[in-house]
Every structure is written in C-alpha cells, then in structure tokens.
Amino acid sequence: MKYSLSLSVVPLLLSVASAAVAGRPKPEFKSYDGYKVFRVPVGSDASKVSGIVNKLGLTTWKGAPRAGAFADIVVPPTELAAFSKEIAGMDAVTMHDDLGASIAEESTFQTYAAGAVNSTWFNSYHAYADHLQFLRDLQAQYPTQSEIVTSGKSLNGNPITGIRIWGTGKGKPAVVFHGTVHAREWVSTMTVEYMAYNLLTNYASSSEIKGFVDKYDFYVFPVVNPDGFLYTQTNDRMWRKNRQSTSGSTCIGHDINRNWPYQWSVSGGASTNPCAQDFKGLAQGDAPETAALAAWLKTTKANQGIKLFIDYHSYSQLFMTPYGYSCTAVATKNTEFQALAKGAVAAIKAVYGTTYDYGPICTTIYKATGSSVDYVNDVIGADYTFTAELRDTGNYGFVLPANQILPTATESFAGVRYLLLNMK
C-alpha cells in the first residue's frame, strides 16, 4: 500500500483476556487508535530520516534508521500532518493504516478449552495463562516422553516455563529453543510451541522425528520474558523489554538480549539510555531473566552438553549466526555455520516460497552486543548457535495476522529439520 494520510479509525473493543475465555487486552491497554506505521527508504545518508524521527519524537520498530535500509516508523495522529511534509517525495509505504485496529484484530484470542491440544491452537494468538495451560496439556498427553521444566524466574516471580522432550531416555545432548525474548514478538511464541507440538505429536508416526527425539533432549521455552509478554497483553502491545526499573530513571525495562555477560561493554551495539528500547542495563547480567537463563544453560551444558541453540525473534526473515558484537570478528566454526544457515533458509523457502537471508548478526541486520547467541557460542560452548527473525519483512511487522502463524511455524520447523539432519 502506498503512503496515505487517511485518518479513519476502527474502534477497539477491548476486554479481558483470560484462560478459557476469548477476549482482548484489558481496558487500560495503551491505545494505538489512529496511529500509522510507515516504511521509509533511508537511502545512503541516514541522518535525514533520523532527523525526522528525532524532531517529531517518533518511535521506530527496527532500531535507528540505517543507510541502505528501510526505517519502519510509528506515527501518532498528532504528528501525521508534520510527518507527511517531512517525508514528501520519499516514496514511503504504509504498513498499518490504523495500528490500533490491527492490534484489535490480532488480539481477538481463540477460546482454549483445557486439554484440547490440537493444531487449531495455531490458528490464533493466546493469553499468557493459556500458553501455560497448553504446555501442561501437551505434557499430560505424553507423560513418559516429556516434563514441564523451568529455567528460573523473572523479575516479578513468573517461572520461565518450558517443556523437555525425550525419546528413548533422558540425558542426551540438548537442543534449546527460546521464544519471546522481546515481549511484542508474539509469532515467536507460537513458532517455538509448534516445535514442541510437532516433535511430540509425530513421534509415533514419523521415523524421522522419532530419530531426532531419540538422539537429543529438546528444551522448548516459548516465553523467556514472561513479565514483558504479560505487559503486552494487559498494558502496551508494543512493549519490548522486561519490567525492570533503573536507579535514577523513571523509564522501565532492560533489553534482556543486550544484557548477556559477554561483550556487553562493547560500544555501538546497545543503548546506555534506560528509556531506549535496546537499553543494555547498568551491568552485564543484571536482568534477572538473563541471569537465570545463563545459569540454566551453564548447568545444562555441564550435565549433558548443548548441541543446538536457536533464539527466535521477529521480524525480518533472517537466519543468523554469531557474531553480533563485531562485524569483523569471525566465529571459529563460521564456514560450517554459514553452510548450515544457507541450507536452513533453502529448506524454509521450499515450503511456501518464503525468502530468508542469512549471515552473521552484525553484518546481516545490525550490531548487537550482549546477545544470547554470542554468549551461548563463546561462553557456554554450544556446538551450534543461531538466531532467527521470523515473518515478515515489513508488510505487518510485529503485528502479524494470525493466519500467518501456522505457515511461519511450519516453514521454521523445516529449517530446524535441515539442521538436525546436517549437523555434525
């Protein structure tokens, strides 16, 4: 859709989202009625678009505008007229004509009846309590092959809940999937849950999946940022960070994927401003979620080894490798990483034709310090580490329609399948 300044607003009908009752976020939910999201080509000089963003006090969805890329910019109704003048002639594209209406449609949760574990789960997004119930119900259907696990607690005391899956016995090398590191990336939650669902429900009928589960212990954590995820459902759909306060600031939240205790102090890959979306924290590992996850990974590595770690995010359709902290440092197994990433994106594309790019984080998307993938690769010493940015590339961004959940998850599993078949 080409750039438009129409101010039509679709009212949001917000109601309580709870387990077993369909609904939308609570009434105090931050309204994005009339907000628009635009994709603006940055060109060779990022300063012009950055200047517009700063001048009008706007927010962006993919970090600061970068030369040669697109900036996805959220514009409130009060700034639409000024924004239209600033970007005249820049060939902007509308991603969301009314972000509030898009959120309302996305957040119409499907009713989930406890115990009803089937593929219809992936037809809509869900309330956090339902996610927990889904995992419990999935485990209850396969009690001799799975167990509910936690990798610590969040700042607010919410367990970081996952499911462990095994075949012929426990204690094999671990495959670990993380979802919802950044709270607003809802499709990552569903995609990671699909991994668990597919492995368990097809174990008895697929010799290939049986082979995977008999070879590895799978640890699937759909929501590693539970406080932030809850906040996206009760207060602000666009929330990214955890819910941690910072001394001397009224701004809330640390970016738990800029807080890992490795290459944290390197400049240029995270913000030192507590109000920024990518605030790195006051000290490495000072986010309770990061500290808990790091400790769990260390213990798991010592007890059984970690074969594969994938951190799932959205959006941009990327399948990336270490490193994020540097655009010149090269991972020891970089040649093998790139070959596997190339194969994974080819496998993803073979399902529905969805195109992913691949390569090291820093050169593929942007510099990111204190990231999980760099930490798990160099400190934990997992055999293979990747991070994925799921659908899409900019039509919808973070507010991806529910009808894309299952296709996203299905093609993502195809990428994982390639890795499991080809890792050494």
mmCIF file of C-alpha atoms in Angstrom, residues 173-331:
data_model
loop_
_atom_site.group_PDB
_atom_site.id
_atom_site.type_symbol
_atom_site.label_atom_id
_atom_site.label_comp_id
_atom_site.label_asym_id
_atom_site.label_seq_id
_atom_site.Cartn_x
_atom_site.Cartn_y
_atom_site.Cartn_z
ATOM 1 C CA PRO A 173 22.786 -33.665 24.132
ATOM 2 C CA ALA A 174 20.341 -30.760 24.389
ATOM 3 C CA VAL A 175 18.604 -28.770 21.675
ATOM 4 C CA VAL A 176 17.309 -25.494 23.121
ATOM 5 C CA PHE A 177 14.753 -23.109 21.620
ATOM 6 C CA HIS A 178 13.952 -19.675 23.104
ATOM 7 C CA GLY A 179 10.934 -17.583 22.127
ATOM 8 C CA THR A 180 9.532 -14.186 23.138
ATOM 9 C CA VAL A 181 12.811 -12.728 24.308
ATOM 10 C CA HIS A 182 11.332 -9.438 23.173
ATOM 11 C CA ALA A 183 7.811 -9.250 24.515
ATOM 12 C CA ARG A 184 5.997 -7.915 21.447
ATOM 13 C CA GLU A 185 7.261 -10.659 19.113
ATOM 14 C CA TRP A 186 4.216 -12.872 19.525
ATOM 15 C CA VAL A 187 4.757 -15.079 16.491
ATOM 16 C CA SER A 188 7.981 -16.327 18.066
ATOM 17 C CA THR A 189 5.967 -17.711 20.990
ATOM 18 C CA MET A 190 3.742 -19.701 18.691
ATOM 19 C CA THR A 191 6.605 -20.894 16.485
ATOM 20 C CA VAL A 192 8.564 -22.285 19.413
ATOM 21 C CA GLU A 193 5.443 -24.014 20.736
ATOM 22 C CA TYR A 194 4.982 -25.597 17.338
ATOM 23 C CA MET A 195 8.411 -27.188 17.656
ATOM 24 C CA ALA A 196 7.293 -28.990 20.814
ATOM 25 C CA TYR A 197 3.880 -29.876 19.390
ATOM 26 C CA ASN A 198 5.325 -31.310 16.196
ATOM 27 C CA LEU A 199 8.003 -33.358 17.953
ATOM 28 C CA LEU A 200 5.587 -34.946 20.390
ATOM 29 C CA THR A 201 2.520 -35.499 18.228
ATOM 30 C CA ASN A 202 4.511 -37.010 15.349
ATOM 31 C CA TYR A 203 6.994 -39.073 17.353
ATOM 32 C CA ALA A 204 4.975 -42.280 16.970
ATOM 33 C CA SER A 205 4.147 -41.839 13.272
ATOM 34 C CA SER A 206 7.344 -40.342 11.814
ATOM 35 C CA SER A 207 10.554 -42.348 11.881
ATOM 36 C CA GLU A 208 12.474 -39.165 11.118
ATOM 37 C CA ILE A 209 11.069 -37.230 14.083
ATOM 38 C CA LYS A 210 11.498 -40.292 16.278
ATOM 39 C CA GLY A 211 15.143 -40.279 15.252
ATOM 40 C CA PHE A 212 15.519 -36.632 16.274
ATOM 41 C CA VAL A 213 13.874 -37.112 19.659
ATOM 42 C CA ASP A 214 15.782 -40.328 20.362
ATOM 43 C CA LYS A 215 19.058 -38.537 19.580
ATOM 44 C CA TYR A 216 18.546 -35.280 21.509
ATOM 45 C CA ASP A 217 16.717 -33.883 24.519
ATOM 46 C CA PHE A 218 14.687 -30.894 23.344
ATOM 47 C CA TYR A 219 14.128 -27.972 25.720
ATOM 48 C CA VAL A 220 11.455 -25.631 24.405
ATOM 49 C CA PHE A 221 10.871 -22.282 26.164
ATOM 50 C CA PRO A 222 8.138 -20.324 24.338
ATOM 51 C CA VAL A 223 8.238 -17.233 26.608
ATOM 52 C CA VAL A 224 11.557 -16.375 28.250
ATOM 53 C CA ASN A 225 10.387 -12.825 29.021
ATOM 54 C CA PRO A 226 7.103 -13.546 30.845
ATOM 55 C CA ASP A 227 6.783 -10.165 32.590
ATOM 56 C CA GLY A 228 7.166 -8.299 29.320
ATOM 57 C CA PHE A 229 4.837 -10.662 27.476
ATOM 58 C CA LEU A 230 2.154 -10.229 30.115
ATOM 59 C CA TYR A 231 2.555 -6.464 29.807
ATOM 60 C CA THR A 232 1.915 -6.641 26.047
ATOM 61 C CA GLN A 233 -1.428 -8.257 26.853
ATOM 62 C CA THR A 234 -2.501 -6.009 29.703
ATOM 63 C CA ASN A 235 -0.981 -2.584 29.015
ATOM 64 C CA ASP A 236 1.011 -1.991 25.835
ATOM 65 C CA ARG A 237 1.079 -4.336 22.849
ATOM 66 C CA MET A 238 4.293 -2.744 21.598
ATOM 67 C CA TRP A 239 6.329 -3.382 24.766
ATOM 68 C CA ARG A 240 9.752 -4.965 24.113
ATOM 69 C CA LYS A 241 11.848 -5.158 27.292
ATOM 70 C CA ASN A 242 11.423 -6.756 30.700
ATOM 71 C CA ARG A 243 9.797 -4.757 33.522
ATOM 72 C CA GLN A 244 12.885 -3.802 35.477
ATOM 73 C CA SER A 245 13.407 -0.351 36.967
ATOM 74 C CA THR A 246 16.700 1.535 36.764
ATOM 75 C CA SER A 247 18.102 3.722 39.503
ATOM 76 C CA GLY A 248 17.945 7.400 38.574
ATOM 77 C CA SER A 249 15.417 6.924 35.784
ATOM 78 C CA THR A 250 11.645 6.781 35.565
ATOM 79 C CA CYS A 251 11.868 4.570 32.466
ATOM 80 C CA ILE A 252 11.204 0.864 32.840
ATOM 81 C CA GLY A 253 12.761 -2.145 31.237
ATOM 82 C CA HIS A 254 16.054 -3.754 30.296
ATOM 83 C CA ASP A 255 16.566 -5.431 26.950
ATOM 84 C CA ILE A 256 17.401 -8.948 28.071
ATOM 85 C CA ASN A 257 19.034 -9.678 24.710
ATOM 86 C CA ARG A 258 21.561 -6.882 25.213
ATOM 87 C CA ASN A 259 22.330 -7.912 28.778
ATOM 88 C CA TRP A 260 24.154 -11.231 28.470
ATOM 89 C CA PRO A 261 27.553 -11.231 30.209
ATOM 90 C CA TYR A 262 29.707 -11.426 27.098
ATOM 91 C CA GLN A 263 30.974 -8.489 25.043
ATOM 92 C CA TRP A 264 28.430 -6.428 26.959
ATOM 93 C CA SER A 265 30.657 -3.372 27.307
ATOM 94 C CA VAL A 266 31.477 -3.095 23.597
ATOM 95 C CA SER A 267 30.035 0.176 22.290
ATOM 96 C CA GLY A 268 27.644 0.638 19.423
ATOM 97 C CA GLY A 269 25.508 -2.463 19.848
ATOM 98 C CA ALA A 270 23.087 -1.357 22.569
ATOM 99 C CA SER A 271 21.958 1.763 24.378
ATOM 100 C CA THR A 272 23.012 3.105 27.765
ATOM 101 C CA ASN A 273 19.780 5.133 27.941
ATOM 102 C CA PRO A 274 17.196 3.443 30.233
ATOM 103 C CA CYS A 275 14.416 4.854 28.060
ATOM 104 C CA ALA A 276 15.728 3.195 24.891
ATOM 105 C CA GLN A 277 14.233 0.012 23.509
ATOM 106 C CA ASP A 278 17.671 -1.639 23.472
ATOM 107 C CA PHE A 279 18.825 -0.495 26.925
ATOM 108 C CA LYS A 280 21.631 -2.838 27.947
ATOM 109 C CA GLY A 281 21.224 -2.427 31.726
ATOM 110 C CA LEU A 282 23.602 -0.914 34.257
ATOM 111 C CA ALA A 283 25.779 -4.016 34.421
ATOM 112 C CA GLN A 284 26.108 -7.196 32.412
ATOM 113 C CA GLY A 285 23.712 -9.870 33.518
ATOM 114 C CA ASP A 286 21.775 -7.556 35.830
ATOM 115 C CA ALA A 287 18.419 -8.576 34.315
ATOM 116 C CA PRO A 288 17.016 -11.466 36.397
ATOM 117 C CA GLU A 289 15.799 -13.238 33.273
ATOM 118 C CA THR A 290 19.217 -13.107 31.613
ATOM 119 C CA ALA A 291 20.943 -14.288 34.778
ATOM 120 C CA ALA A 292 18.510 -17.182 35.197
ATOM 121 C CA LEU A 293 18.779 -18.297 31.590
ATOM 122 C CA ALA A 294 22.571 -18.080 31.639
ATOM 123 C CA ALA A 295 22.777 -20.188 34.808
ATOM 124 C CA TRP A 296 20.391 -22.784 33.387
ATOM 125 C CA LEU A 297 22.366 -23.039 30.150
ATOM 126 C CA LYS A 298 25.615 -23.443 32.063
ATOM 127 C CA THR A 299 24.172 -26.283 34.140
ATOM 128 C CA THR A 300 22.642 -27.984 31.111
ATOM 129 C CA LYS A 301 25.896 -27.772 29.206
ATOM 130 C CA ALA A 302 27.767 -29.337 32.115
ATOM 131 C CA ASN A 303 25.214 -32.113 32.602
ATOM 132 C CA GLN A 304 24.553 -33.191 29.039
ATOM 133 C CA GLY A 305 26.066 -30.785 26.540
ATOM 134 C CA ILE A 306 24.214 -28.421 24.187
ATOM 135 C CA LYS A 307 24.145 -29.410 20.548
ATOM 136 C CA LEU A 308 21.963 -26.618 19.177
ATOM 137 C CA PHE A 309 20.628 -23.304 20.459
ATOM 138 C CA ILE A 310 18.208 -21.116 18.495
ATOM 139 C CA ASP A 311 16.837 -17.792 19.712
ATOM 140 C CA TYR A 312 13.602 -16.922 17.855
ATOM 141 C CA HIS A 313 12.594 -13.314 17.175
ATOM 142 C CA SER A 314 10.510 -11.347 14.708
ATOM 143 C CA TYR A 315 10.563 -9.731 12.228
ATOM 144 C CA SER A 316 12.759 -9.528 9.068
ATOM 145 C CA GLN A 317 13.061 -13.119 7.742
ATOM 146 C CA LEU A 318 16.673 -13.709 8.668
ATOM 147 C CA PHE A 319 18.579 -16.763 9.868
ATOM 148 C CA MET A 320 21.719 -15.548 11.578
ATOM 149 C CA THR A 321 24.940 -16.752 13.140
ATOM 150 C CA PRO A 322 27.494 -15.318 15.585
ATOM 151 C CA TYR A 323 28.652 -12.598 15.963
ATOM 152 C CA GLY A 324 26.514 -9.623 16.859
ATOM 153 C CA TYR A 325 29.095 -7.713 18.874
ATOM 154 C CA SER A 326 31.512 -7.243 15.975
ATOM 155 C CA CYS A 327 31.254 -7.028 12.196
ATOM 156 C CA THR A 328 34.849 -8.208 11.762
ATOM 157 C CA ALA A 329 35.218 -10.993 14.343
ATOM 158 C CA VAL A 330 34.722 -14.440 12.830
ATOM 159 C CA ALA A 331 33.358 -17.419 14.724
#
